[in-house]
PDB file of C-alpha atoms in Angstrom:
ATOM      1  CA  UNK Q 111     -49.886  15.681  33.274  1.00 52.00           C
ATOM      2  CA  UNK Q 112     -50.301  17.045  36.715  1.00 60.00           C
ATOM      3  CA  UNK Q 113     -50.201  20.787  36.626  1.00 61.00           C
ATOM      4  CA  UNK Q 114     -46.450  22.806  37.591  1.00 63.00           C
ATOM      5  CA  UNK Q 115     -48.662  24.755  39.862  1.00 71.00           C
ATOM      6  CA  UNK Q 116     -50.209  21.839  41.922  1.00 76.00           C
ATOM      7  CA  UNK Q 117     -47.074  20.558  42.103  1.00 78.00           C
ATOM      8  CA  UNK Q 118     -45.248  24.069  43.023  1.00 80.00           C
ATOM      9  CA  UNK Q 119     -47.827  24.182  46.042  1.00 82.00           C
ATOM     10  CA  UNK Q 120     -46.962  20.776  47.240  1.00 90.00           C
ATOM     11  CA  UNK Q 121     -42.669  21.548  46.709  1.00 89.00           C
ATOM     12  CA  UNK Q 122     -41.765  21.843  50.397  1.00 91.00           C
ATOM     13  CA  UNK Q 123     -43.604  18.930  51.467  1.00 93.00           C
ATOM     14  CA  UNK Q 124     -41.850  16.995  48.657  1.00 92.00           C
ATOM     15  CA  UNK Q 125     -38.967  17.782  49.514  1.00 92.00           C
ATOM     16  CA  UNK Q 126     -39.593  15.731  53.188  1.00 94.00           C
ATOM     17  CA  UNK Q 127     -40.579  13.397  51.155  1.00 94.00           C
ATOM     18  CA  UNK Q 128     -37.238  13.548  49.035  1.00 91.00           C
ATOM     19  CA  UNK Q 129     -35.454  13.533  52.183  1.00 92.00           C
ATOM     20  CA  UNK Q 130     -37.286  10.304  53.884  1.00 93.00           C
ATOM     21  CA  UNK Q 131     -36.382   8.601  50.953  1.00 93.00           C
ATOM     22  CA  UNK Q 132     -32.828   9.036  50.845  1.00 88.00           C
ATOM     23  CA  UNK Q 133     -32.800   7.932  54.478  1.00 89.00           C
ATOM     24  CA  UNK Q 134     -33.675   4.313  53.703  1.00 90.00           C
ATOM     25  CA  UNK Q 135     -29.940   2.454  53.277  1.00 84.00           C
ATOM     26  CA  UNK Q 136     -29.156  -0.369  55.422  1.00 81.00           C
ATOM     27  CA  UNK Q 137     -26.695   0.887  57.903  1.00 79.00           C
ATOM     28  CA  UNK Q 138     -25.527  -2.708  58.260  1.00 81.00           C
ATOM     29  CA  UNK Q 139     -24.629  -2.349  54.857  1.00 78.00           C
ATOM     30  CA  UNK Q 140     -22.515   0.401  53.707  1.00 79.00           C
ATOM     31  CA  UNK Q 141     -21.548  -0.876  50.749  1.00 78.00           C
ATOM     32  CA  UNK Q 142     -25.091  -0.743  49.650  1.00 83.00           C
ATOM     33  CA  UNK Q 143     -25.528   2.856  50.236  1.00 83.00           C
ATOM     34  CA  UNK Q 144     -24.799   4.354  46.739  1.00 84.00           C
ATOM     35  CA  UNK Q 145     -27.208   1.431  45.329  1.00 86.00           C
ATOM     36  CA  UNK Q 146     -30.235   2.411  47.376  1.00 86.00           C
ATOM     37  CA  UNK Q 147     -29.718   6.289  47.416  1.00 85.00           C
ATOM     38  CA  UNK Q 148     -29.203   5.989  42.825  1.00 84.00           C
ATOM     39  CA  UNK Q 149     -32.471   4.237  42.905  1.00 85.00           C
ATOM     40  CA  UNK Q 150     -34.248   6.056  44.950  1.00 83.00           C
ATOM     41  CA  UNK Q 151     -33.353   9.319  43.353  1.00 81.00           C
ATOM     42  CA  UNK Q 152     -33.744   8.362  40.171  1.00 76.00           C
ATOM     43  CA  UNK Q 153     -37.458   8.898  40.946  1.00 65.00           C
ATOM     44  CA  UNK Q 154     -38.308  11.313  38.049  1.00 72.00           C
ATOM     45  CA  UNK Q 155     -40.647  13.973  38.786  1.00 79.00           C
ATOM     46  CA  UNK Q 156     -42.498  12.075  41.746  1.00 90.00           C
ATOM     47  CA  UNK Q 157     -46.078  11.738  40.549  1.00 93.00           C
ATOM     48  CA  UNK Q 158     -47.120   9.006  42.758  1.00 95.00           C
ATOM     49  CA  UNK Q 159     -46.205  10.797  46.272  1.00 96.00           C
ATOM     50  CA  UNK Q 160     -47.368  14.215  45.144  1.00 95.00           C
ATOM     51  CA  UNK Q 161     -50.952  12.572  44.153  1.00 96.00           C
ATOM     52  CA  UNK Q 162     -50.948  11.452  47.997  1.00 97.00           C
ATOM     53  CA  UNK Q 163     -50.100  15.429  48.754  1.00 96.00           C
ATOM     54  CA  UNK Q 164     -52.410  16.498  46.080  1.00 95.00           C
ATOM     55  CA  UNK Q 165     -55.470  14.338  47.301  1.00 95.00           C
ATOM     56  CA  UNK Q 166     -55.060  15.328  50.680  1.00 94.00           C
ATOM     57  CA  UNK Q 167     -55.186  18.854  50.055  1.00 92.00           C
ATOM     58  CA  UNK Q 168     -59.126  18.159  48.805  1.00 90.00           C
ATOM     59  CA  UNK Q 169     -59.501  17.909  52.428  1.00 85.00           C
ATOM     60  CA  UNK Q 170     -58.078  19.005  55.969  1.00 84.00           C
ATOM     61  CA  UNK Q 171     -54.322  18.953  54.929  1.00 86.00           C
ATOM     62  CA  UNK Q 172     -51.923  17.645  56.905  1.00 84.00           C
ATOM     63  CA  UNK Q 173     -48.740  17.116  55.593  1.00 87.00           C
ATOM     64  CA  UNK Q 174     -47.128  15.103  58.784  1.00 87.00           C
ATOM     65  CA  UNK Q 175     -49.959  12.468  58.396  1.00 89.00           C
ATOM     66  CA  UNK Q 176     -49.744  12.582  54.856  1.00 95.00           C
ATOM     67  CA  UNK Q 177     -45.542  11.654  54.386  1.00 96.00           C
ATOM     68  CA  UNK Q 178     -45.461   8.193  55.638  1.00 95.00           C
ATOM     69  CA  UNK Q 179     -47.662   7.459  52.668  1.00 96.00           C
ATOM     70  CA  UNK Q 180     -46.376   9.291  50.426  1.00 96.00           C
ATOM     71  CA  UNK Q 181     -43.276   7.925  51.128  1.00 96.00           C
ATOM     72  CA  UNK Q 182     -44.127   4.093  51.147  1.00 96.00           C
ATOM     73  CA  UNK Q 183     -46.134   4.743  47.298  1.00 96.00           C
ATOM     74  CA  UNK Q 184     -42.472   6.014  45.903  1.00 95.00           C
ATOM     75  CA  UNK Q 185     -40.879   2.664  47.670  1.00 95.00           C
ATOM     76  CA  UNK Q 186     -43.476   0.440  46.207  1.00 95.00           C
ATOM     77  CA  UNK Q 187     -42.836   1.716  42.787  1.00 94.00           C
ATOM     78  CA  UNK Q 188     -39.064   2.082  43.023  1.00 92.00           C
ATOM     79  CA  UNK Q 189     -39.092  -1.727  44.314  1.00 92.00           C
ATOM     80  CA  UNK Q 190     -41.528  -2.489  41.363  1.00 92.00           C
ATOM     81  CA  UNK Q 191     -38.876  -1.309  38.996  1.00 89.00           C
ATOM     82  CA  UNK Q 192     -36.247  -3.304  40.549  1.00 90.00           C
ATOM     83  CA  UNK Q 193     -37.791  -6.414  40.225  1.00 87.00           C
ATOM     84  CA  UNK Q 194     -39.792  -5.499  36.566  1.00 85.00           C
ATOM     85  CA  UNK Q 195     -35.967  -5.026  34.956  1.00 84.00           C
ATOM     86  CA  UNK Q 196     -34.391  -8.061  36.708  1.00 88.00           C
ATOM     87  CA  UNK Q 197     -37.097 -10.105  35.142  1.00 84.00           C
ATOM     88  CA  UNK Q 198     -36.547  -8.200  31.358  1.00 79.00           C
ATOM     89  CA  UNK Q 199     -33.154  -8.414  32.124  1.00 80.00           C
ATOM     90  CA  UNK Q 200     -33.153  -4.748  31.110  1.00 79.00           C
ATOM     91  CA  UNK Q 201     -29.742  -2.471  30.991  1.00 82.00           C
ATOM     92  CA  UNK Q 202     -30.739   0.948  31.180  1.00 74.00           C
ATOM     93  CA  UNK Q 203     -33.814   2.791  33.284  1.00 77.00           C
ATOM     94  CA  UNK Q 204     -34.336   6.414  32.625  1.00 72.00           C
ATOM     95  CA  UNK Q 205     -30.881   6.534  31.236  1.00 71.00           C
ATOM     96  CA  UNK Q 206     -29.308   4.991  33.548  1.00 80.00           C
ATOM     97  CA  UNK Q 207     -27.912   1.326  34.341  1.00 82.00           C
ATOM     98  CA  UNK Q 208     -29.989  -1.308  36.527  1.00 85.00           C
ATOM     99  CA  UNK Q 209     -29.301  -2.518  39.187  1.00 85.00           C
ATOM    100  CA  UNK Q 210     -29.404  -6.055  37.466  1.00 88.00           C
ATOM    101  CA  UNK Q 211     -27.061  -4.727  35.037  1.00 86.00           C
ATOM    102  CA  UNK Q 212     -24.254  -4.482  37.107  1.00 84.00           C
ATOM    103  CA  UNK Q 213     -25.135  -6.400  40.226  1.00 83.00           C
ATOM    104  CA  UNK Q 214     -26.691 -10.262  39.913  1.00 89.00           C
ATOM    105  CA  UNK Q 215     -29.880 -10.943  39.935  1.00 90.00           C
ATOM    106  CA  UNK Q 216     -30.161 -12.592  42.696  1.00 91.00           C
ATOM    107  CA  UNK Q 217     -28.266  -9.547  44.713  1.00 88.00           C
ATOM    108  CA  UNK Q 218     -31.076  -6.967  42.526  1.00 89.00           C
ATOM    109  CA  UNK Q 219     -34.201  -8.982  43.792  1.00 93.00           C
ATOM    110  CA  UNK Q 220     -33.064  -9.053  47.324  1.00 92.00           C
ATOM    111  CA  UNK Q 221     -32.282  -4.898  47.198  1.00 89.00           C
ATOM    112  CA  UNK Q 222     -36.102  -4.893  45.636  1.00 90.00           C
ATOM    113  CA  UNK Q 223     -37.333  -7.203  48.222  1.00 93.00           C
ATOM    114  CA  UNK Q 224     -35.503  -4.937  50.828  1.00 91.00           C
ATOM    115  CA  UNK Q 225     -37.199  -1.758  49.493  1.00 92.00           C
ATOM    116  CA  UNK Q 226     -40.712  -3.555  49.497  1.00 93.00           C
ATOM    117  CA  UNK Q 227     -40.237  -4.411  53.251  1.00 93.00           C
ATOM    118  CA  UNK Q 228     -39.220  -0.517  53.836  1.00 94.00           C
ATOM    119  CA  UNK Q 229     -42.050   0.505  51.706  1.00 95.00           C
ATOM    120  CA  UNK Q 230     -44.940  -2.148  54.210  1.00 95.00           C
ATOM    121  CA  UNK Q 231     -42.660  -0.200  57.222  1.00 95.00           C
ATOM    122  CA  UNK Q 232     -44.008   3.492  56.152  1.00 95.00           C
ATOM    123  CA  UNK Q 233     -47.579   2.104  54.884  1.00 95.00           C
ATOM    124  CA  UNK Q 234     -47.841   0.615  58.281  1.00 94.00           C
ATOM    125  CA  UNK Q 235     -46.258   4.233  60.480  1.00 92.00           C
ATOM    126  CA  UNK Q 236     -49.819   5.968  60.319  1.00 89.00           C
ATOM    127  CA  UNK Q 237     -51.350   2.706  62.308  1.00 89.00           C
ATOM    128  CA  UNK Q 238     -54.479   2.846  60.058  1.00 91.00           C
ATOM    129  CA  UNK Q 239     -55.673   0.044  59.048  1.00 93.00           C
ATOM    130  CA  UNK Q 240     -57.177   0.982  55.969  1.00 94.00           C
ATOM    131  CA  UNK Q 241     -54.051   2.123  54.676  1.00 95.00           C
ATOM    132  CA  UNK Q 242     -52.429  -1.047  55.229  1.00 95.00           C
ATOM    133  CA  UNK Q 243     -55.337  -2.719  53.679  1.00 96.00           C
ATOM    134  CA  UNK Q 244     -55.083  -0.897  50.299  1.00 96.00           C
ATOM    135  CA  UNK Q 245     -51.408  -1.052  50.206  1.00 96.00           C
ATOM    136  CA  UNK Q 246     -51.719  -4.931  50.385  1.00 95.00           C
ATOM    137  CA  UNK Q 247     -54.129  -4.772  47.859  1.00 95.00           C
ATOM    138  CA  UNK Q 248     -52.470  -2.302  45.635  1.00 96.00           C
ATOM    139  CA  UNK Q 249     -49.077  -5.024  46.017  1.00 94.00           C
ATOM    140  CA  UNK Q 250     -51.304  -7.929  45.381  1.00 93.00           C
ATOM    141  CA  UNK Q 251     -52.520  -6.361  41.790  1.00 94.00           C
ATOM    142  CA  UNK Q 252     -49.185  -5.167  41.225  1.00 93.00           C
ATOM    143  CA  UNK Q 253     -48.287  -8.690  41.248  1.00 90.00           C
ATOM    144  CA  UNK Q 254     -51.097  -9.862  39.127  1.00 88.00           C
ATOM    145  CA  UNK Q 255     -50.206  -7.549  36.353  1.00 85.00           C
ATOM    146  CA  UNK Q 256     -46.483  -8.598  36.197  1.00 85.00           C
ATOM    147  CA  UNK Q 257     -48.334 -12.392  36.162  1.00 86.00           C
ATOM    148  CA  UNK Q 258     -50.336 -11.239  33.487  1.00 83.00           C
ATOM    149  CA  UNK Q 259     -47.623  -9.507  31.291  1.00 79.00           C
ATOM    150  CA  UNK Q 260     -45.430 -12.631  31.991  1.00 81.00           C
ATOM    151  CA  UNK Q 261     -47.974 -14.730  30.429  1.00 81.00           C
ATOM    152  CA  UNK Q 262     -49.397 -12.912  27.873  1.00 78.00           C
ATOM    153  CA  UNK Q 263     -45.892 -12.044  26.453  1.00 83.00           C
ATOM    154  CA  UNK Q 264     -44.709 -13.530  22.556  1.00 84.00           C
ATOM    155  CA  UNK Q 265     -48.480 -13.655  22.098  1.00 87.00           C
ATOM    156  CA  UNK Q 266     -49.966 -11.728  18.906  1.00 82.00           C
ATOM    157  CA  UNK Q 267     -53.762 -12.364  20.092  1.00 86.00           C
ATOM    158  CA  UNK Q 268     -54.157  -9.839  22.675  1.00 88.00           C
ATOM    159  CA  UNK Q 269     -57.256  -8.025  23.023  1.00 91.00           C
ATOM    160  CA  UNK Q 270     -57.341  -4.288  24.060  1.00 94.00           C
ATOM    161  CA  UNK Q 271     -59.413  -5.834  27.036  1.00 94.00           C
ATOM    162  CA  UNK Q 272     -56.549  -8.035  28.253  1.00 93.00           C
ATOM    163  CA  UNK Q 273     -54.289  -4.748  27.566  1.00 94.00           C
ATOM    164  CA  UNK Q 274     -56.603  -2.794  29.946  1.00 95.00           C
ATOM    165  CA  UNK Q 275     -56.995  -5.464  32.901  1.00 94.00           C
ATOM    166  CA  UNK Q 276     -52.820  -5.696  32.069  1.00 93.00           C
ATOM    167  CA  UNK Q 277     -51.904  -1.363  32.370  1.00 94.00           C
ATOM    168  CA  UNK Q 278     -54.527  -1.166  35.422  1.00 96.00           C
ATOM    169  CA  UNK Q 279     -52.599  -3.511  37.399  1.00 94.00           C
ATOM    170  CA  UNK Q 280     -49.298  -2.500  36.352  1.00 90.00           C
ATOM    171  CA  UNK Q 281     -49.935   1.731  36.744  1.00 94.00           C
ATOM    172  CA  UNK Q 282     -53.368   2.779  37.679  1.00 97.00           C
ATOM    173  CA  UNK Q 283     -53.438   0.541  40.694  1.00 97.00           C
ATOM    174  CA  UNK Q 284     -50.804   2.321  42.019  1.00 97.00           C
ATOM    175  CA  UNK Q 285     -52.023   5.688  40.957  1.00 98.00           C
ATOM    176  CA  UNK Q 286     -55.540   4.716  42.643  1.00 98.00           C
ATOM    177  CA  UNK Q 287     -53.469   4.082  45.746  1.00 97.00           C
ATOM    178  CA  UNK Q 288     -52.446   6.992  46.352  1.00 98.00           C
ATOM    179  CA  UNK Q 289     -55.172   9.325  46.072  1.00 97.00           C
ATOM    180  CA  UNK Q 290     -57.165   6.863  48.044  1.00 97.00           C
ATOM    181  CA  UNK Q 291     -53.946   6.885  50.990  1.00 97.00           C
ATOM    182  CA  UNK Q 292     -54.337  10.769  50.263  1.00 96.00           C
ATOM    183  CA  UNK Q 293     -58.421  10.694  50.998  1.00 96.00           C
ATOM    184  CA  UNK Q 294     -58.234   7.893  54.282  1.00 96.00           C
ATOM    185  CA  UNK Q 295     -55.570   9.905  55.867  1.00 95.00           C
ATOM    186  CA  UNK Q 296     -57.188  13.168  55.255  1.00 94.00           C
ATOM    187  CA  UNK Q 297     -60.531  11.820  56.689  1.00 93.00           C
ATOM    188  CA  UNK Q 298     -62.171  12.392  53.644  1.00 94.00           C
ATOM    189  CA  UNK Q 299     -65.919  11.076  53.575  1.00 94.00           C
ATOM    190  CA  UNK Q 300     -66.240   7.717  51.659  1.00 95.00           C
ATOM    191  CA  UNK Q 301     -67.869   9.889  48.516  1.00 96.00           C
ATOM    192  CA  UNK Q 302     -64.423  11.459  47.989  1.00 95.00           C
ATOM    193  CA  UNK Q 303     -62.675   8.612  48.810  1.00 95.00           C
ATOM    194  CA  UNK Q 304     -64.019   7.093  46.084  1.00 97.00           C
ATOM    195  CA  UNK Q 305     -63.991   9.820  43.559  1.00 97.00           C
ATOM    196  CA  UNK Q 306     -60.360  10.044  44.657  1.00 97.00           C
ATOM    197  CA  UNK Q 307     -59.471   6.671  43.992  1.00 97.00           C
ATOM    198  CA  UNK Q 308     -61.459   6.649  40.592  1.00 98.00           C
ATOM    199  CA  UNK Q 309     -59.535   9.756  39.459  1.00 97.00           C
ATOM    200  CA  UNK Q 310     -55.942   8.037  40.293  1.00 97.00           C
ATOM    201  CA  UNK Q 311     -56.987   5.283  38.222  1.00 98.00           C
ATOM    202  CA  UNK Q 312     -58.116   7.240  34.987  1.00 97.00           C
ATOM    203  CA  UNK Q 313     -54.853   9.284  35.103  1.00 97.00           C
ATOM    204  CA  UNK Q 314     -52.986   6.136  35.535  1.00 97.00           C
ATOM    205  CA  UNK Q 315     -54.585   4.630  32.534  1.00 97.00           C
ATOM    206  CA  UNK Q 316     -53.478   7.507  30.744  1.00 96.00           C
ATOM    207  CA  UNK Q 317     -50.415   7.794  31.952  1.00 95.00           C
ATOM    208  CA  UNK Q 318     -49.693   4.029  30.390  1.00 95.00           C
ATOM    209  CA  UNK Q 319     -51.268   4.456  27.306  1.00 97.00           C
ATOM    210  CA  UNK Q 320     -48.784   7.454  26.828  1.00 95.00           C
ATOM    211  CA  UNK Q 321     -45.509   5.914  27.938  1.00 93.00           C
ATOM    212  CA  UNK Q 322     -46.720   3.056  25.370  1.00 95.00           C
ATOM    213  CA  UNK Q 323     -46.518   4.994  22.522  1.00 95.00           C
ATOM    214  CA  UNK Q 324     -43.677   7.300  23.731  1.00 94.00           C
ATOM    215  CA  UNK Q 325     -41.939   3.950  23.387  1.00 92.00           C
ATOM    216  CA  UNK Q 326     -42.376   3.680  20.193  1.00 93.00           C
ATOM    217  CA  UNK Q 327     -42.588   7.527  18.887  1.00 91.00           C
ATOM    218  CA  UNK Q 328     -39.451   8.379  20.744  1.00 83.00           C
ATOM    219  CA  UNK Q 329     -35.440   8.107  20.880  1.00 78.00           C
ATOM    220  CA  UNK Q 330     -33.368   5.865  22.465  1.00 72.00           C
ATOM    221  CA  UNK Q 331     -31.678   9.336  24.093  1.00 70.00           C
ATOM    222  CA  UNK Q 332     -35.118  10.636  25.166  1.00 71.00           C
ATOM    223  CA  UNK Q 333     -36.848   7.616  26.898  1.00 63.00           C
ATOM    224  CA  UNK Q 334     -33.479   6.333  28.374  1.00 65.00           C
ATOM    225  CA  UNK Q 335     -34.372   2.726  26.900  1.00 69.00           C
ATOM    226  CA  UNK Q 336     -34.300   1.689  23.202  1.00 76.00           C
ATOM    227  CA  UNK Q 337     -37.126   2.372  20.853  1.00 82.00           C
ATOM    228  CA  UNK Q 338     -39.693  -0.193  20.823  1.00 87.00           C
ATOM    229  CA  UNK Q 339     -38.332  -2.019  24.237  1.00 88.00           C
ATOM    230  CA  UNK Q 340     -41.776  -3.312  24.380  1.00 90.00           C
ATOM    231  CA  UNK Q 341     -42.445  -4.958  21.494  1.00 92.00           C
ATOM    232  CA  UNK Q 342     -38.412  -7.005  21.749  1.00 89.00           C
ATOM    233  CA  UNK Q 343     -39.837  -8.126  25.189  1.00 88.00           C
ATOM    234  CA  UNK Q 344     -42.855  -9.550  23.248  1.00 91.00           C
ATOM    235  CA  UNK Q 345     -45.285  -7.300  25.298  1.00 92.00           C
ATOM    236  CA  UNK Q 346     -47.813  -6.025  23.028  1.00 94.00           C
ATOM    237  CA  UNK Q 347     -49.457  -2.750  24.111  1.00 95.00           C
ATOM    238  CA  UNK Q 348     -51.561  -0.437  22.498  1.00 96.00           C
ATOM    239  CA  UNK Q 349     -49.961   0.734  19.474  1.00 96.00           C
ATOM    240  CA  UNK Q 350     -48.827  -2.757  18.701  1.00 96.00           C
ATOM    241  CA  UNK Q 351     -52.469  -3.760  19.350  1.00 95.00           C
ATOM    242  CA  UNK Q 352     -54.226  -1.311  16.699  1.00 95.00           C
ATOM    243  CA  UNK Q 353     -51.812  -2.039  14.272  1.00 95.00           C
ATOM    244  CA  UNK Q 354     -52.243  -5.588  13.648  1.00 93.00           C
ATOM    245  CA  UNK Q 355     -56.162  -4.959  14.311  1.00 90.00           C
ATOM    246  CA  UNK Q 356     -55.721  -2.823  11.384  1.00 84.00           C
ATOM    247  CA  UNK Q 357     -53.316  -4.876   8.788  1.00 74.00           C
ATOM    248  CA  UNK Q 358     -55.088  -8.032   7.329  1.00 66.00           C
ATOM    249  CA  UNK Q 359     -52.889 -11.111   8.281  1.00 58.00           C
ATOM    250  CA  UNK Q 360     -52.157 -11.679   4.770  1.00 60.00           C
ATOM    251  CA  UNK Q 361     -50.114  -8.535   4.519  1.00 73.00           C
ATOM    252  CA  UNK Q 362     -45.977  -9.100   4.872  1.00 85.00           C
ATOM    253  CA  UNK Q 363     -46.142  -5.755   7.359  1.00 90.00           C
ATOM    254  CA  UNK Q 364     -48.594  -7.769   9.560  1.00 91.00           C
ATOM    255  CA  UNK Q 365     -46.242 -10.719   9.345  1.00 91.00           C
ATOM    256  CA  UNK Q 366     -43.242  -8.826   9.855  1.00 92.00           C
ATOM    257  CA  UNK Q 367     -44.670  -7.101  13.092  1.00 94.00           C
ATOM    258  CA  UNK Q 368     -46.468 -10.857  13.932  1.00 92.00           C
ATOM    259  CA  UNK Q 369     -42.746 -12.084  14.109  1.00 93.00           C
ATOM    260  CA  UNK Q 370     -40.916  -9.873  15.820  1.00 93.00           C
ATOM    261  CA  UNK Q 371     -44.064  -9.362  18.844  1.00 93.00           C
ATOM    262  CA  UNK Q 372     -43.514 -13.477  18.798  1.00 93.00           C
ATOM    263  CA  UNK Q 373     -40.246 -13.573  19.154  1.00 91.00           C
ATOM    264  CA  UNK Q 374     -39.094 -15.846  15.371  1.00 92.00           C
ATOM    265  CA  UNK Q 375     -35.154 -16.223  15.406  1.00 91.00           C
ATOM    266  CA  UNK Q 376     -35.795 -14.452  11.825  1.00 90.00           C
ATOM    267  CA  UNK Q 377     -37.117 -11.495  13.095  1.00 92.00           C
ATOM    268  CA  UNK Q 378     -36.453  -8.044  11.757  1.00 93.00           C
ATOM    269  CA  UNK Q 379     -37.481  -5.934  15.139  1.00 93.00           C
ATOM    270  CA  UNK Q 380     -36.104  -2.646  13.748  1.00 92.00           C
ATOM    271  CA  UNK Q 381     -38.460  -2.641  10.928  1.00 94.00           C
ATOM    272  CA  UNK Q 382     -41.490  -3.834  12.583  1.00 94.00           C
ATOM    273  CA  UNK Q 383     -41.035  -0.574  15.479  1.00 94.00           C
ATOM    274  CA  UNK Q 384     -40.305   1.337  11.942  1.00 94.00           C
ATOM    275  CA  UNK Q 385     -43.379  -0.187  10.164  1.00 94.00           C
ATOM    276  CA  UNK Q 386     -45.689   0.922  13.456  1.00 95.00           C
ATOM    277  CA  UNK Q 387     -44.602   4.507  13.860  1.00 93.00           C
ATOM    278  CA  UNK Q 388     -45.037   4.998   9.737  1.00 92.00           C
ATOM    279  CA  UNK Q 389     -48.654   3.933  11.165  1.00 92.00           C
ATOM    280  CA  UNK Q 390     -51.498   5.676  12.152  1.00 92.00           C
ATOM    281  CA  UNK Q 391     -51.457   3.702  15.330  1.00 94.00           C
ATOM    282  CA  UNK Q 392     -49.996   6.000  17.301  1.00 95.00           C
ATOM    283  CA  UNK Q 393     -52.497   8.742  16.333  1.00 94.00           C
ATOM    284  CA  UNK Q 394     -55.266   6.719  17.161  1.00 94.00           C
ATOM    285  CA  UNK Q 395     -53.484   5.264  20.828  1.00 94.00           C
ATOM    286  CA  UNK Q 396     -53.699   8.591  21.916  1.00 85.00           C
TER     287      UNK Q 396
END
């Protein structure tokens, strides 16, 4: 999605950023070392501080001013995570466990809430107040989506609006973030701040929509989570969506994929993830 040669011209300064990261453990706390240093570099490929990098080479680069927010994006998403698979009570990210999984939850929401607080700390290090301001912001939507995804779950009537106002808030807000950190602290005229912003959010949309169907189209081995985690949560997202827009009600596959997005003790869940990848759902997700 972004290009290996953007990201080959940003590799030095993300590797500060790799290194600010890992610097982040309580040193009240030893014990809680290993925890914090696994999650934090179990980061994946880094997308959300290298669009802060990225959008602040569109202007007078400056990759001193540009690392505190850089940093505190990665901490707001790694904390995100934290709290997203205590609430699922999920086992494995990217392969490996949670922190839920073998901590309790109550010790997993406090190492989120930790990694929020060090996330506000960098957001706050370039004393500009606009970057604080859309950090809030960016937390506050952050929360609404999880709200929204709470609510919405076991429910079969979900529109691909609610499914848009739902991925914004959970992905693209952050995205939008940090392009927009990457414009404000590159002094980047309002025009490109916007365009900036607006860009973070598109790709984040699409970056969403993707993960969605990888979910589905998938193994367990390659997304590091089981097939169809979505849909046994009772989250319905895109594919899910177009398929039962697409089946009349009548029909037993509807049903069957009905029932297991609902949650019914009688569910068959491995069929109905089988029943939407023999769809052309997926196809027309993408």
């Amino acid at each position: 999605m972004i290009q290996l040669a953007a990201l080959a011209a940003i590799r030095e300064d993300l590797e500060r950023v790799e290194a600010a990261l890992l610097s982040i453990s309580p040193p009240d706390y030893p014990e809680l070392d290993n925890v914090i240093r696994d999650l934090v570099s179990a980061g994946g490929k880094r997308i959300r501080p290298a669009l802060v990098l990225l959008a602040g080479r569109c202007n007078r680069y400056s990759p001193e001013r540009l690392l505190d927010g850089a940093v505190s994006i990665e901490l707001l998403h790694t904390a995100t995570l934290v709290h997203d698979d205590t609430i699922d009570s999920a086992a494995l990210r990217r392969g490996r466990a949670t922190v839920n999984s073998y901590l309790p939850a109550k010790a997993a929401i406090l190492i989120g809430d930790y990694i929020f607080a060090q996330a506000a700390m960098f957001a706050s290090r370039p004393q500009h107040t606009s970057v604080i301001s859309i950090f809030a912001r960016t937390l506050m939507e952050i929360c609404d989506g999880e709200l929204r995804q709470m609510m919405g779950n076991h429910r079969a009537e979900v529109s691909r609006d609610d499914y848009y106002r739902r991925i914004y808030a959970k992905t693209a807000a952050l995205f939008a973030c940090a392009t927009e950190i990457g414009a404000v602290l590159t002094d980047a005229p309002q025009r490109e701040r916007r365009a900036l912003r607006l860009y973070g959010e598109k790709l984040g949309m699409a970056f969403q929509v993707v993960d969605d169907v990888i979910d589905f189209s998938s193994t367990s081995e390659q997304a590091g989570k089981p097939v169809g985690s979505d849909l046994q949560q009772g989250t319905a997202t895109l594919p899910t969506i177009i398929f039962l827009e697409r089946a009349s009600y009548p029909d037993g596959h509807a049903e069957a994929v009905r029932r297991a997005l609902e949650g019914a003790p009688d569910a068959d869940h491995a069929r109905a993830v089988e029943l939407i990848r023999e769809s052309d759902a997926l196809e027309l997700a993408c």
